């Protein structure tokens, strides 16, 4: 097992290059299953999740090469449309293989994901959507078995604009017969990139980036090459670090993907300068307590809620942080309180009363973003913080300790006996 050892309260200064987006590359990797031949993906973040997904594709029969952030996926030899429990259980995004597998093979067996650290996270929209396209869905031994000779386009309306369900239905509908209309679709940048990638493969998609996506099925798709968009959540995490601890320039971002975070950081008192794809953030004289409420894009991302709470824990005054996407995503709160934060949870809100300082302690990661908030809090705290169970952070952040160390943080990874 490994842990991160952080000696906090050091000024951060310098540049950090933002990696490709985890949540963009995973559906793109799934889309490679739609075609025979080689898909080439550039700027692939080297993460536990991208490696787990590559492993899943290999189990399905694909050939993968991955080095220097470039991934080649040859799905010509995929012959076993079965995604087993041990991989789906490790990473819910494995469910993304369902849409492309049923589109290409007319059959898919994908283990039903269980709950996660912050609640049930159902997949009913994915399944109802596929049923609307004519798939027969059964649950057997914990596996979803989906079958359809050929999917047939239809109108699908989601009760909530789910990112995963939009991606799955998009991939299922690209070669369905006729027109599929997704109403109340997700318009997150990662879904926009998936749509654009599918279009480059030959798919016909209208309404990209809106809540109404129309897909006209095509008979043929061809493998393509793509470069993954920068990770707006990694970028948001470093922006929050800069607003708390110094002056950081983020290289290779898409500032429009971060508009709300930037707006909120300015309200907090930080200075933010945008220069094309670079963003510089500098801590202001004080850190104002600012409420946020998470929302679908372009709103404040739920994936930055935990990191925002870490910043608010040392702000002047009290703030309310409300998560409307996941009602129970607050496993970081008791851990932040171990560092001296004063946070209580009421329903789907955290009430954060700013304290003068945090004091280092031993804490435990519970999921990807909770871990990021603990690293930020450790960097802000006086003394030493040990972050345990960091495999969670390795799922979603590439080289986090090296990136922070280059900015002047005293942070290192150590191995410990189980
Ligand atoms: N929902 C349902 N039924 C469904 C699908 C979703 O009720 O069939 C609900 C969820 O329970 C949730 C809401 O709809 O309340 C939104 O969930 P969504 O489907 O959009 O989430 P997801 O696709 O499972 C992706 C990201 C998450 C991110 C959410 C929200 C990936 C691989 N994961 O999950 O990222 O929090 O969108 O933006 O893209 C992370 O990176 O740490 C992470 C958890």
Tab-separated table of C-alpha atoms and ligand atoms in Angstrom:
chain	number	residue	atom	x	y	z
A	1	UNK	CA	0.000	0.000	0.000
A	2	UNK	CA	1.129	3.543	-0.605
A	3	UNK	CA	0.409	6.828	1.095
A	4	UNK	CA	1.148	10.475	0.455
A	5	UNK	CA	3.189	12.349	3.005
A	6	UNK	CA	2.611	16.095	2.892
A	7	UNK	CA	4.387	18.776	4.882
A	8	UNK	CA	1.937	21.608	4.502
A	9	UNK	CA	1.860	25.382	4.646
A	10	UNK	CA	4.371	25.987	1.834
A	11	UNK	CA	3.882	28.621	-0.834
A	12	UNK	CA	3.192	27.169	-4.300
A	13	UNK	CA	4.590	28.830	-7.408
A	14	UNK	CA	5.162	27.838	-11.012
A	15	UNK	CA	3.571	26.081	-13.969
A	16	UNK	CA	1.649	22.859	-14.257
A	17	UNK	CA	0.634	21.085	-17.463
A	18	UNK	CA	-2.905	19.715	-17.384
A	19	UNK	CA	-3.375	16.098	-18.490
A	20	UNK	CA	-6.016	14.682	-20.821
A	21	UNK	CA	-9.465	14.247	-19.274
A	22	UNK	CA	-10.226	10.904	-17.645
A	23	UNK	CA	-13.950	11.278	-18.231
A	24	UNK	CA	-13.406	12.096	-21.908
A	25	UNK	CA	-10.973	9.301	-22.709
A	26	UNK	CA	-12.991	6.457	-21.147
A	27	UNK	CA	-16.018	6.778	-23.483
A	28	UNK	CA	-13.650	7.308	-26.441
A	29	UNK	CA	-11.894	4.042	-25.549
A	30	UNK	CA	-15.313	2.372	-25.429
A	31	UNK	CA	-16.203	3.839	-28.842
A	32	UNK	CA	-13.129	2.115	-30.312
A	33	UNK	CA	-15.111	-1.111	-29.848
A	34	UNK	CA	-17.537	-0.009	-32.549
A	35	UNK	CA	-15.097	-0.680	-35.386
A	36	UNK	CA	-12.553	-3.088	-36.753
A	37	UNK	CA	-9.118	-1.503	-37.159
A	38	UNK	CA	-6.905	0.766	-35.124
A	39	UNK	CA	-8.063	3.750	-33.082
A	40	UNK	CA	-5.296	6.109	-32.034
A	41	UNK	CA	-5.814	8.288	-28.973
A	42	UNK	CA	-3.339	10.999	-28.005
A	43	UNK	CA	-3.003	12.755	-24.659
A	44	UNK	CA	-4.306	9.744	-22.732
A	45	UNK	CA	-3.709	10.306	-19.020
A	46	UNK	CA	-1.760	7.439	-17.457
A	47	UNK	CA	-4.196	6.611	-14.671
A	48	UNK	CA	-5.394	3.576	-12.822
A	49	UNK	CA	-8.786	4.029	-14.553
A	50	UNK	CA	-7.379	4.249	-18.097
A	51	UNK	CA	-5.310	1.118	-17.392
A	52	UNK	CA	-8.313	-0.719	-15.910
A	53	UNK	CA	-10.386	0.216	-18.960
A	54	UNK	CA	-7.597	-0.917	-21.313
A	55	UNK	CA	-7.501	-4.189	-19.395
A	56	UNK	CA	-11.261	-4.589	-19.872
A	57	UNK	CA	-10.920	-3.988	-23.622
A	58	UNK	CA	-8.182	-6.654	-23.725
A	59	UNK	CA	-10.440	-9.121	-21.922
A	60	UNK	CA	-13.049	-8.426	-24.614
A	61	UNK	CA	-10.399	-9.361	-27.200
A	62	UNK	CA	-8.932	-5.974	-28.252
A	63	UNK	CA	-5.195	-5.381	-28.749
A	64	UNK	CA	-3.834	-2.371	-26.884
A	65	UNK	CA	-0.544	-0.511	-26.922
A	66	UNK	CA	-0.078	2.283	-24.404
A	67	UNK	CA	3.030	4.390	-23.936
A	68	UNK	CA	3.931	8.064	-23.604
A	69	UNK	CA	0.270	9.028	-23.276
A	70	UNK	CA	-0.567	7.527	-26.655
A	71	UNK	CA	-2.943	4.588	-26.871
A	72	UNK	CA	-3.579	2.346	-29.861
A	73	UNK	CA	-6.675	0.174	-29.679
A	74	UNK	CA	-7.286	-2.455	-32.316
A	75	UNK	CA	-10.760	-3.866	-31.758
A	76	UNK	CA	-10.711	-6.096	-34.891
A	77	UNK	CA	-10.268	-9.234	-32.810
A	78	UNK	CA	-12.951	-8.460	-30.195
A	79	UNK	CA	-14.991	-11.640	-29.979
A	80	UNK	CA	-16.229	-11.892	-26.408
A	81	UNK	CA	-18.774	-9.161	-25.572
A	82	UNK	CA	-18.670	-9.973	-21.849
A	83	UNK	CA	-17.554	-7.436	-19.211
A	84	UNK	CA	-16.909	-9.273	-15.945
A	85	UNK	CA	-17.825	-8.212	-12.403
A	86	UNK	CA	-14.292	-7.730	-11.067
A	87	UNK	CA	-13.571	-4.956	-13.591
A	88	UNK	CA	-16.997	-3.289	-13.614
A	89	UNK	CA	-16.900	-3.336	-9.840
A	90	UNK	CA	-13.522	-1.552	-9.834
A	91	UNK	CA	-14.751	1.186	-12.098
A	92	UNK	CA	-18.355	2.061	-12.925
A	93	UNK	CA	-17.328	3.642	-16.230
A	94	UNK	CA	-16.810	0.051	-17.493
A	95	UNK	CA	-20.553	0.168	-18.127
A	96	UNK	CA	-19.691	2.322	-21.178
A	97	UNK	CA	-18.896	-0.854	-23.136
A	98	UNK	CA	-22.564	-1.851	-23.142
A	99	UNK	CA	-23.691	0.581	-25.877
A	100	UNK	CA	-20.898	-0.097	-28.404
A	101	UNK	CA	-20.932	-3.873	-27.824
A	102	UNK	CA	-24.646	-4.224	-28.485
A	103	UNK	CA	-24.326	-1.892	-31.500
A	104	UNK	CA	-21.561	-4.005	-33.064
A	105	UNK	CA	-22.399	-7.544	-31.934
A	106	UNK	CA	-26.139	-7.453	-31.209
A	107	UNK	CA	-25.370	-8.864	-27.775
A	108	UNK	CA	-23.553	-7.756	-24.632
A	109	UNK	CA	-23.138	-9.149	-21.156
A	110	UNK	CA	-22.038	-6.492	-18.690
A	111	UNK	CA	-21.984	-6.931	-14.957
A	112	UNK	CA	-24.411	-4.600	-13.172
A	113	UNK	CA	-22.333	-2.027	-11.236
A	114	UNK	CA	-22.887	-2.026	-7.483
A	115	UNK	CA	-23.234	1.037	-5.277
A	116	UNK	CA	-20.315	3.341	-4.635
A	117	UNK	CA	-18.854	5.284	-1.717
A	118	UNK	CA	-21.536	7.966	-1.947
A	119	UNK	CA	-24.741	6.145	-2.758
A	120	UNK	CA	-26.521	3.805	-5.142
A	121	UNK	CA	-25.679	5.430	-8.554
A	122	UNK	CA	-28.212	3.481	-10.634
A	123	UNK	CA	-27.970	2.702	-14.383
A	124	UNK	CA	-31.716	2.619	-15.092
A	125	UNK	CA	-31.538	5.401	-17.729
A	126	UNK	CA	-28.943	3.428	-19.701
A	127	UNK	CA	-31.123	0.317	-19.646
A	128	UNK	CA	-34.452	2.043	-20.361
A	129	UNK	CA	-32.788	3.903	-23.232
A	130	UNK	CA	-31.494	0.678	-24.785
A	131	UNK	CA	-34.930	-0.903	-24.373
A	132	UNK	CA	-36.406	2.050	-26.269
A	133	UNK	CA	-33.992	1.209	-29.090
A	134	UNK	CA	-35.422	-2.295	-29.138
A	135	UNK	CA	-32.910	-4.190	-26.994
A	136	UNK	CA	-34.131	-7.007	-24.806
A	137	UNK	CA	-32.594	-6.571	-21.366
A	138	UNK	CA	-32.388	-9.271	-18.701
A	139	UNK	CA	-30.595	-9.497	-15.380
A	140	UNK	CA	-29.027	-12.865	-14.711
A	141	UNK	CA	-26.535	-13.685	-11.957
A	142	UNK	CA	-25.732	-10.002	-11.470
A	143	UNK	CA	-25.090	-9.524	-15.196
A	144	UNK	CA	-27.077	-7.384	-17.615
A	145	UNK	CA	-27.693	-9.375	-20.777
A	146	UNK	CA	-28.694	-7.108	-23.632
A	147	UNK	CA	-29.714	-8.442	-27.031
A	148	UNK	CA	-30.990	-6.919	-30.277
A	149	UNK	CA	-30.628	-8.117	-33.870
A	150	UNK	CA	-30.409	-4.472	-34.904
A	151	UNK	CA	-31.261	-1.498	-32.775
A	152	UNK	CA	-33.992	0.770	-34.119
A	153	UNK	CA	-33.937	4.537	-33.599
A	154	UNK	CA	-36.471	6.059	-31.215
A	155	UNK	CA	-37.090	9.059	-28.975
A	156	UNK	CA	-35.497	8.796	-25.526
A	157	UNK	CA	-36.038	11.320	-22.774
A	158	UNK	CA	-33.897	11.167	-19.640
A	159	UNK	CA	-35.413	12.335	-16.344
A	160	UNK	CA	-31.985	13.813	-15.594
A	161	UNK	CA	-29.203	14.678	-18.095
A	162	UNK	CA	-26.963	11.743	-17.213
A	163	UNK	CA	-23.449	11.859	-18.666
A	164	UNK	CA	-22.999	8.081	-18.756
A	165	UNK	CA	-26.450	7.276	-20.149
A	166	UNK	CA	-26.076	9.937	-22.874
A	167	UNK	CA	-22.711	8.431	-23.853
A	168	UNK	CA	-23.987	4.868	-23.854
A	169	UNK	CA	-27.067	5.667	-25.948
A	170	UNK	CA	-24.989	7.733	-28.382
A	171	UNK	CA	-22.670	4.787	-28.975
A	172	UNK	CA	-25.581	2.349	-29.256
A	173	UNK	CA	-27.499	4.560	-31.705
A	174	UNK	CA	-24.734	5.416	-34.194
A	175	UNK	CA	-25.508	2.420	-36.387
A	176	UNK	CA	-29.146	1.849	-35.384
A	177	UNK	CA	-31.821	1.864	-38.059
A	178	UNK	CA	-33.201	5.387	-38.518
A	179	UNK	CA	-33.277	8.354	-36.185
A	180	UNK	CA	-32.682	8.448	-32.431
A	181	UNK	CA	-33.482	11.604	-30.523
A	182	UNK	CA	-32.094	12.033	-27.000
A	183	UNK	CA	-34.000	14.668	-25.040
A	184	UNK	CA	-32.583	16.150	-21.842
A	185	UNK	CA	-29.151	14.902	-22.932
A	186	UNK	CA	-25.941	15.768	-21.075
A	187	UNK	CA	-23.883	18.563	-22.641
A	188	UNK	CA	-20.690	18.159	-20.645
A	189	UNK	CA	-17.505	18.834	-22.704
A	190	UNK	CA	-16.649	15.119	-22.437
A	191	UNK	CA	-19.938	14.227	-24.182
A	192	UNK	CA	-19.282	16.896	-26.821
A	193	UNK	CA	-15.895	15.319	-27.488
A	194	UNK	CA	-17.439	11.847	-27.725
A	195	UNK	CA	-19.974	13.160	-30.272
A	196	UNK	CA	-17.242	14.829	-32.317
A	197	UNK	CA	-15.153	11.656	-32.244
A	198	UNK	CA	-18.122	9.566	-33.398
A	199	UNK	CA	-18.788	12.076	-36.203
A	200	UNK	CA	-15.137	11.765	-37.293
A	201	UNK	CA	-15.741	7.988	-37.484
A	202	UNK	CA	-18.652	8.583	-39.857
A	203	UNK	CA	-21.608	8.949	-37.478
A	204	UNK	CA	-24.367	11.468	-38.210
A	205	UNK	CA	-25.104	13.521	-35.105
A	206	UNK	CA	-26.889	16.869	-34.777
A	207	UNK	CA	-27.427	19.049	-31.731
A	208	UNK	CA	-23.955	18.380	-30.310
A	209	UNK	CA	-23.465	20.382	-27.108
A	210	UNK	CA	-27.214	20.891	-26.641
A	211	UNK	CA	-29.790	19.008	-24.581
A	212	UNK	CA	-31.362	17.526	-27.706
A	213	UNK	CA	-29.095	15.227	-29.677
A	214	UNK	CA	-30.259	13.612	-32.916
A	215	UNK	CA	-28.433	10.584	-34.252
A	216	UNK	CA	-29.119	9.153	-37.700
A	217	UNK	CA	-27.841	5.598	-37.903
A	218	UNK	CA	-25.180	4.824	-40.520
A	219	UNK	CA	-24.086	1.480	-41.946
A	220	UNK	CA	-20.378	2.014	-41.753
A	221	UNK	CA	-17.961	3.539	-39.295
A	222	UNK	CA	-14.189	3.707	-39.616
A	223	UNK	CA	-11.445	3.890	-36.980
A	224	UNK	CA	-10.062	7.334	-36.247
A	225	UNK	CA	-7.472	9.328	-34.376
A	226	UNK	CA	-8.248	11.816	-31.597
A	227	UNK	CA	-6.514	13.955	-29.002
A	228	UNK	CA	-8.227	14.038	-25.609
A	229	UNK	CA	-9.426	17.398	-24.229
A	230	UNK	CA	-7.713	18.727	-21.087
A	231	UNK	CA	-9.101	17.546	-17.779
A	232	UNK	CA	-11.256	20.371	-16.421
A	233	UNK	CA	-11.479	18.702	-13.014
A	234	UNK	CA	-7.712	18.339	-12.635
A	235	UNK	CA	-7.438	21.961	-13.819
A	236	UNK	CA	-10.092	23.073	-11.302
A	237	UNK	CA	-8.195	21.289	-8.535
A	238	UNK	CA	-4.980	23.192	-9.353
A	239	UNK	CA	-6.902	26.480	-9.657
A	240	UNK	CA	-8.234	25.967	-6.142
A	241	UNK	CA	-4.696	25.117	-4.940
A	242	UNK	CA	-3.396	28.376	-6.416
A	243	UNK	CA	-6.198	30.421	-4.841
A	244	UNK	CA	-5.250	28.969	-1.450
A	245	UNK	CA	-1.487	28.772	-1.616
A	246	UNK	CA	0.304	31.022	-4.086
A	247	UNK	CA	0.526	31.643	-7.800
A	248	UNK	CA	0.112	28.846	-10.328
A	249	UNK	CA	-0.079	28.916	-14.117
A	250	UNK	CA	-2.027	26.068	-15.678
A	251	UNK	CA	-0.824	25.210	-19.182
A	252	UNK	CA	-2.986	23.580	-21.874
A	253	UNK	CA	-6.466	24.135	-20.489
A	254	UNK	CA	-9.741	25.132	-22.121
A	255	UNK	CA	-10.736	28.155	-19.993
A	256	UNK	CA	-14.377	28.070	-21.239
A	257	UNK	CA	-14.769	24.695	-19.552
A	258	UNK	CA	-13.874	26.345	-16.245
A	259	UNK	CA	-15.905	29.578	-16.436
A	260	UNK	CA	-17.942	29.068	-13.274
A	261	UNK	CA	-14.969	27.952	-11.168
A	262	UNK	CA	-12.984	30.975	-12.347
A	263	UNK	CA	-15.930	33.279	-11.555
A	264	UNK	CA	-16.226	31.793	-8.072
A	265	UNK	CA	-12.474	32.027	-7.402
A	266	UNK	CA	-12.580	35.727	-8.283
A	267	UNK	CA	-15.431	36.125	-5.759
A	268	UNK	CA	-13.244	34.323	-3.241
A	269	UNK	CA	-10.659	37.076	-3.751
A	270	UNK	CA	-8.155	35.359	-6.057
A	271	UNK	CA	-6.685	37.044	-9.132
A	272	UNK	CA	-7.199	35.099	-12.356
A	273	UNK	CA	-5.577	35.900	-15.698
A	274	UNK	CA	-6.450	33.977	-18.861
A	275	UNK	CA	-3.961	33.929	-21.732
A	276	UNK	CA	-5.281	31.730	-24.566
A	277	UNK	CA	-5.096	28.197	-23.140
A	278	UNK	CA	-3.190	29.131	-20.006
A	279	UNK	CA	-4.742	30.297	-16.763
A	280	UNK	CA	-2.821	31.970	-13.952
A	281	UNK	CA	-4.374	32.089	-10.513
A	282	UNK	CA	-2.963	34.025	-7.584
A	283	UNK	CA	-4.106	34.013	-3.988
A	284	UNK	CA	-5.717	37.296	-2.937
A	285	UNK	CA	-5.260	39.152	0.375
A	286	UNK	CA	-7.943	37.030	1.996
A	287	UNK	CA	-10.124	34.053	1.153
A	288	UNK	CA	-13.815	34.996	1.209
A	289	UNK	CA	-16.366	32.325	2.074
A	290	UNK	CA	-18.489	31.733	-1.047
A	291	UNK	CA	-21.446	29.350	-1.378
A	292	UNK	CA	-21.671	27.015	-4.319
A	293	UNK	CA	-24.312	24.646	-5.610
A	294	UNK	CA	-23.264	21.926	-8.017
A	295	UNK	CA	-25.113	21.584	-11.308
A	296	UNK	CA	-24.730	19.971	-14.702
A	297	UNK	CA	-22.392	21.716	-17.165
A	298	UNK	CA	-21.842	24.664	-17.427
A	299	UNK	CA	-22.670	24.781	-13.702
A	300	UNK	CA	-20.216	24.092	-10.880
A	301	UNK	CA	-19.101	20.458	-11.273
A	302	UNK	CA	-19.888	17.954	-8.521
A	303	UNK	CA	-16.374	16.617	-9.169
A	304	UNK	CA	-14.972	19.868	-7.692
A	305	UNK	CA	-17.304	20.031	-4.704
A	306	UNK	CA	-14.902	18.279	-2.289
A	307	UNK	CA	-11.958	20.473	-3.325
A	308	UNK	CA	-14.112	23.600	-2.887
A	309	UNK	CA	-14.982	22.518	0.642
A	310	UNK	CA	-11.245	22.176	1.392
A	311	UNK	CA	-10.721	25.791	0.264
A	312	UNK	CA	-13.753	27.040	2.202
A	313	UNK	CA	-12.490	25.338	5.348
A	314	UNK	CA	-9.833	28.097	5.685
A	315	UNK	CA	-12.000	30.952	4.349
A	316	UNK	CA	-13.092	33.988	6.375
A	317	UNK	CA	-16.660	33.270	7.401
A	318	UNK	CA	-19.116	30.479	6.671
A	319	UNK	CA	-20.273	29.000	3.400
A	320	UNK	CA	-22.806	26.465	2.235
A	321	UNK	CA	-21.784	23.914	-0.361
A	322	UNK	CA	-24.732	22.045	-1.856
A	323	UNK	CA	-24.501	19.023	-4.136
A	324	UNK	CA	-27.561	18.593	-6.346
A	325	UNK	CA	-26.037	15.816	-8.480
A	326	UNK	CA	-25.183	13.396	-5.679
A	327	UNK	CA	-27.019	13.968	-2.402
A	328	UNK	CA	-24.571	12.083	-0.263
A	329	UNK	CA	-21.120	12.834	-1.659
A	330	UNK	CA	-19.528	14.042	1.568
A	331	UNK	CA	-17.195	11.236	2.705
A	332	UNK	CA	-14.343	13.792	2.748
A	333	UNK	CA	-16.032	15.868	5.470
A	334	UNK	CA	-15.110	13.753	8.528
A	335	UNK	CA	-11.557	13.444	7.198
A	336	UNK	CA	-11.259	17.225	6.691
A	337	UNK	CA	-12.578	17.678	10.227
A	338	UNK	CA	-9.689	15.486	11.449
A	339	UNK	CA	-7.415	18.257	10.113
A	340	UNK	CA	-9.282	20.812	12.228
A	341	UNK	CA	-11.910	21.951	9.712
A	342	UNK	CA	-15.340	22.832	11.088
A	343	UNK	CA	-17.861	21.294	8.711
A	344	UNK	CA	-21.264	19.785	9.310
A	345	UNK	CA	-23.463	18.061	6.781
A	346	UNK	CA	-27.189	18.743	6.616
A	347	UNK	CA	-29.037	16.886	3.892
A	348	UNK	CA	-27.218	17.515	0.638
A	349	UNK	CA	-25.359	20.564	1.970
A	350	UNK	CA	-22.136	21.038	3.871
A	351	UNK	CA	-21.984	24.015	6.208
A	352	UNK	CA	-18.350	25.087	6.287
A	353	UNK	CA	-17.279	27.452	9.062
A	354	UNK	CA	-13.841	28.773	8.121
A	355	UNK	CA	-11.042	28.195	10.650
A	356	UNK	CA	-7.749	30.095	11.011
A	357	UNK	CA	-5.619	27.082	10.267
A	358	UNK	CA	-5.704	23.378	9.584
A	359	UNK	CA	-3.329	21.062	11.444
A	360	UNK	CA	-1.800	18.001	9.754
A	361	UNK	CA	-3.094	14.543	10.667
A	362	UNK	CA	-3.468	11.048	9.254
A	363	UNK	CA	-6.482	10.814	6.924
A	364	UNK	CA	-7.959	8.323	4.497
A	365	UNK	CA	-9.020	8.689	0.854
A	366	UNK	CA	-12.501	7.426	0.089
A	367	UNK	CA	-12.911	8.305	-3.589
A	368	UNK	CA	-11.088	10.186	-6.325
A	369	UNK	CA	-12.284	13.701	-5.602
A	370	UNK	CA	-12.412	13.278	-1.817
A	371	UNK	CA	-8.720	12.332	-2.053
A	372	UNK	CA	-7.960	15.483	-4.014
A	373	UNK	CA	-9.629	17.575	-1.313
A	374	UNK	CA	-7.504	15.870	1.352
A	375	UNK	CA	-4.310	16.562	-0.608
A	376	UNK	CA	-5.324	20.235	-0.922
A	377	UNK	CA	-6.145	20.416	2.779
A	378	UNK	CA	-2.838	18.697	3.628
A	379	UNK	CA	-0.980	21.285	1.538
A	380	UNK	CA	-2.770	24.077	3.441
A	381	UNK	CA	-2.313	22.532	6.899
A	382	UNK	CA	0.472	23.207	9.361
A	383	UNK	CA	2.602	20.139	10.023
A	384	UNK	CA	2.466	16.741	8.380
A	385	UNK	CA	-0.550	15.088	6.782
A	386	UNK	CA	-0.561	11.452	5.739
A	387	UNK	CA	-3.129	10.548	3.106
A	388	UNK	CA	-3.865	6.807	3.104
A	389	UNK	CA	-5.621	4.623	0.502
A	390	UNK	CA	-4.294	6.779	-2.321
A	391	UNK	CA	-5.172	4.255	-5.014
A	392	UNK	CA	-8.349	6.338	-5.262
A	393	UNK	CA	-6.377	9.417	-6.267
A	394	UNK	CA	-4.331	7.406	-8.766
A	395	UNK	CA	-7.606	6.505	-10.506
A	396	UNK	CA	-8.089	10.102	-11.625
A	397	UNK	CA	-4.957	12.237	-11.194
A	398	UNK	CA	-1.798	11.695	-13.234
A	399	UNK	CA	1.401	12.140	-11.194
A	400	UNK	CA	-0.300	14.319	-8.631
A	401	UNK	CA	2.594	14.366	-6.192
A	402	UNK	CA	5.136	15.240	-8.905
A	403	UNK	CA	2.940	18.005	-10.258
A	404	UNK	CA	2.553	19.552	-6.799
A	405	UNK	CA	6.244	18.987	-5.946
A	406	UNK	CA	7.233	20.941	-9.078
A	407	UNK	CA	5.203	23.840	-7.691
A	408	UNK	CA	7.217	23.779	-4.477
A	409	UNK	CA	5.018	21.538	-2.350
A	410	UNK	CA	6.678	19.160	0.101
A	411	UNK	CA	4.853	16.023	-0.885
A	412	UNK	CA	6.056	12.486	-1.482
A	413	UNK	CA	4.709	8.992	-1.966
A	414	UNK	CA	5.850	6.291	0.402
A	415	UNK	CA	5.195	2.548	0.483
A	416	UNK	CA	3.839	1.027	3.647
A	417	UNK	CA	3.218	-2.579	4.616
A	418	UNK	CA	-0.422	-3.676	4.378
B	1	LIG	N1	-28.596	8.666	-12.643
B	1	LIG	C1	-29.707	7.857	-12.479
B	1	LIG	N2	-29.877	6.796	-13.326
B	1	LIG	C2	-28.973	6.525	-14.312
B	1	LIG	C3	-27.858	7.340	-14.479
B	1	LIG	C4	-27.691	8.422	-13.616
B	1	LIG	O1	-30.530	8.088	-11.590
B	1	LIG	O2	-29.203	5.545	-15.048
B	1	LIG	C5	-28.407	9.814	-11.743
B	1	LIG	C6	-27.176	9.630	-10.857
B	1	LIG	O3	-27.446	8.855	-9.721
B	1	LIG	C7	-26.802	11.049	-10.529
B	1	LIG	C8	-27.158	11.787	-11.819
B	1	LIG	O4	-28.094	10.947	-12.505
B	1	LIG	O5	-27.576	11.544	-9.485
B	1	LIG	C9	-25.986	12.095	-12.729
B	1	LIG	O6	-25.230	10.932	-12.959
B	1	LIG	P1	-24.432	10.710	-14.316
B	1	LIG	O7	-25.008	9.534	-14.993
B	1	LIG	O8	-24.358	11.999	-15.069
B	1	LIG	O9	-22.989	10.323	-13.777
B	1	LIG	P2	-22.004	9.267	-14.389
B	1	LIG	O10	-22.089	9.281	-15.858
B	1	LIG	O11	-22.138	7.978	-13.671
B	1	LIG	C10	-20.047	10.957	-14.694
B	1	LIG	C11	-18.609	11.061	-14.245
B	1	LIG	C12	-18.565	11.338	-12.754
B	1	LIG	C13	-19.316	12.642	-12.468
B	1	LIG	C14	-20.754	12.557	-13.025
B	1	LIG	C15	-21.519	13.853	-12.901
B	1	LIG	C16	-17.485	9.590	-15.776
B	1	LIG	C17	-16.749	8.331	-15.996
B	1	LIG	N3	-17.931	9.811	-14.540
B	1	LIG	O12	-20.608	9.887	-13.955
B	1	LIG	O13	-17.199	11.519	-12.442
B	1	LIG	O14	-19.357	12.876	-11.095
B	1	LIG	O15	-20.712	12.196	-14.428
B	1	LIG	O16	-20.890	14.863	-13.596
B	1	LIG	O17	-17.647	10.390	-16.680
B	1	LIG	C18	-15.232	11.365	-11.142
B	1	LIG	O18	-14.581	11.586	-12.164
B	1	LIG	O19	-14.709	11.382	-10.003
B	1	LIG	C19	-16.656	11.065	-11.268
B	1	LIG	C20	-17.341	10.468	-10.314
